[in-house]
Amino acid sequence: MNWDRIEGNWKTAKGKIREQWGKLTDDELDVVAGKRDQLVGLIQQRYGSAKDAVEQELSEYESRYADEPMHDKNIDAVPASASSKSTPRHS
């Protein structure tokens, strides 16, 4: 996953980022607005980590979510039974 995709889907990505770095607030992530360098600085500040360590964690985060869609599967999914309800026929 490249960072442009995360930045473009920031609202969804925020939730996944909060799962990994729970000390970050929604307000802080709103200010970051998907900017990777700002996120690195924020994580460094909150966790007292070195920049290299944070960069490595973010790279691992990108790799881990590379194959996952950035939208909530449950929102877009419509069960087949809901979209094609059949009416019983009476003979």
mmCIF file of C-alpha atoms in Angstrom:
data_model
loop_
_atom_site.group_PDB
_atom_site.id
_atom_site.type_symbol
_atom_site.label_atom_id
_atom_site.label_comp_id
_atom_site.label_asym_id
_atom_site.label_seq_id
_atom_site.Cartn_x
_atom_site.Cartn_y
_atom_site.Cartn_z
ATOM 1 C CA MET A 1 0.000 0.000 0.000
ATOM 2 C CA ASN A 2 1.434 3.343 -0.813
ATOM 3 C CA TRP A 3 0.889 6.295 1.437
ATOM 4 C CA ASP A 4 -1.130 8.172 -1.216
ATOM 5 C CA ARG A 5 -3.854 5.555 -0.850
ATOM 6 C CA ILE A 6 -3.893 5.969 2.932
ATOM 7 C CA GLU A 7 -3.999 9.740 2.630
ATOM 8 C CA GLY A 8 -6.802 9.539 0.076
ATOM 9 C CA ASN A 9 -8.862 7.323 2.391
ATOM 10 C CA TRP A 10 -7.875 9.087 5.577
ATOM 11 C CA LYS A 11 -11.232 8.800 7.358
ATOM 12 C CA THR A 12 -11.114 5.026 7.098
ATOM 13 C CA ALA A 13 -7.379 4.795 7.703
ATOM 14 C CA LYS A 14 -7.721 6.821 10.924
ATOM 15 C CA GLY A 15 -9.586 3.990 12.584
ATOM 16 C CA LYS A 16 -6.922 1.458 11.688
ATOM 17 C CA ILE A 17 -4.196 3.831 12.855
ATOM 18 C CA ARG A 18 -5.995 4.334 16.182
ATOM 19 C CA GLU A 19 -6.111 0.535 16.582
ATOM 20 C CA GLN A 20 -2.324 0.425 16.314
ATOM 21 C CA TRP A 21 -1.480 3.667 18.118
ATOM 22 C CA GLY A 22 -4.270 4.072 20.662
ATOM 23 C CA LYS A 23 -2.736 7.088 22.392
ATOM 24 C CA LEU A 24 -3.500 9.235 19.343
ATOM 25 C CA THR A 25 -6.769 11.151 19.460
ATOM 26 C CA ASP A 26 -9.230 11.694 16.634
ATOM 27 C CA ASP A 27 -8.572 15.431 16.857
ATOM 28 C CA GLU A 28 -4.830 14.900 16.455
ATOM 29 C CA LEU A 29 -5.382 12.619 13.491
ATOM 30 C CA ASP A 30 -7.727 15.199 11.944
ATOM 31 C CA VAL A 31 -4.909 17.755 12.138
ATOM 32 C CA VAL A 32 -2.438 15.289 10.590
ATOM 33 C CA ALA A 33 -4.929 14.754 7.731
ATOM 34 C CA GLY A 34 -2.936 11.911 6.219
ATOM 35 C CA LYS A 35 0.436 13.644 6.076
ATOM 36 C CA ARG A 36 2.948 10.896 6.808
ATOM 37 C CA ASP A 37 5.702 13.162 8.170
ATOM 38 C CA GLN A 38 3.275 14.811 10.583
ATOM 39 C CA LEU A 39 2.031 11.400 11.721
ATOM 40 C CA VAL A 40 5.616 10.292 12.350
ATOM 41 C CA GLY A 41 6.181 13.362 14.528
ATOM 42 C CA LEU A 42 2.938 12.817 16.430
ATOM 43 C CA ILE A 43 3.723 9.165 17.138
ATOM 44 C CA GLN A 44 7.241 10.139 18.256
ATOM 45 C CA GLN A 45 5.798 12.716 20.631
ATOM 46 C CA ARG A 46 3.099 10.465 22.102
ATOM 47 C CA TYR A 47 5.212 7.337 22.477
ATOM 48 C CA GLY A 48 8.689 8.801 22.975
ATOM 49 C CA SER A 49 10.015 6.691 20.102
ATOM 50 C CA ALA A 50 12.935 7.444 17.817
ATOM 51 C CA LYS A 51 12.098 8.629 14.308
ATOM 52 C CA ASP A 52 13.716 5.560 12.713
ATOM 53 C CA ALA A 53 11.613 3.249 14.884
ATOM 54 C CA VAL A 54 8.398 5.084 13.989
ATOM 55 C CA GLU A 55 9.276 5.047 10.291
ATOM 56 C CA GLN A 56 9.778 1.275 10.535
ATOM 57 C CA GLU A 57 6.448 0.812 12.338
ATOM 58 C CA LEU A 58 4.624 2.841 9.681
ATOM 59 C CA SER A 59 6.259 0.813 6.916
ATOM 60 C CA GLU A 60 5.096 -2.374 8.632
ATOM 61 C CA TYR A 61 1.612 -0.869 8.990
ATOM 62 C CA GLU A 62 1.539 -0.107 5.254
ATOM 63 C CA SER A 63 2.635 -3.657 4.410
ATOM 64 C CA ARG A 64 0.144 -5.265 6.777
ATOM 65 C CA TYR A 65 -2.818 -3.452 5.262
ATOM 66 C CA ALA A 66 -1.607 -3.633 1.646
ATOM 67 C CA ASP A 67 -4.172 -6.248 0.657
ATOM 68 C CA GLU A 68 -7.080 -4.939 2.687
ATOM 69 C CA PRO A 69 -9.682 -2.664 1.111
ATOM 70 C CA MET A 70 -9.731 0.787 2.678
ATOM 71 C CA HIS A 71 -13.517 0.890 3.030
ATOM 72 C CA ASP A 72 -15.702 -0.847 5.562
ATOM 73 C CA LYS A 73 -16.785 -4.136 4.020
ATOM 74 C CA ASN A 74 -20.033 -4.137 5.999
ATOM 75 C CA ILE A 75 -21.234 -0.815 4.614
ATOM 76 C CA ASP A 76 -21.031 -1.746 0.942
ATOM 77 C CA ALA A 77 -21.969 -5.389 1.216
ATOM 78 C CA VAL A 78 -25.571 -6.248 0.446
ATOM 79 C CA PRO A 79 -26.528 -9.834 1.141
ATOM 80 C CA ALA A 80 -27.801 -11.677 -1.934
ATOM 81 C CA SER A 81 -31.009 -12.538 -0.106
ATOM 82 C CA ALA A 82 -31.747 -8.861 0.510
ATOM 83 C CA SER A 83 -31.203 -7.754 -3.071
ATOM 84 C CA SER A 84 -33.236 -10.471 -4.799
ATOM 85 C CA LYS A 85 -36.206 -11.369 -2.685
ATOM 86 C CA SER A 86 -38.468 -13.791 -4.466
ATOM 87 C CA THR A 87 -42.193 -13.783 -4.129
ATOM 88 C CA PRO A 88 -43.719 -17.225 -3.557
ATOM 89 C CA ARG A 89 -45.974 -18.368 -6.404
ATOM 90 C CA HIS A 90 -49.346 -19.792 -5.625
ATOM 91 C CA SER A 91 -50.732 -22.444 -7.957
#
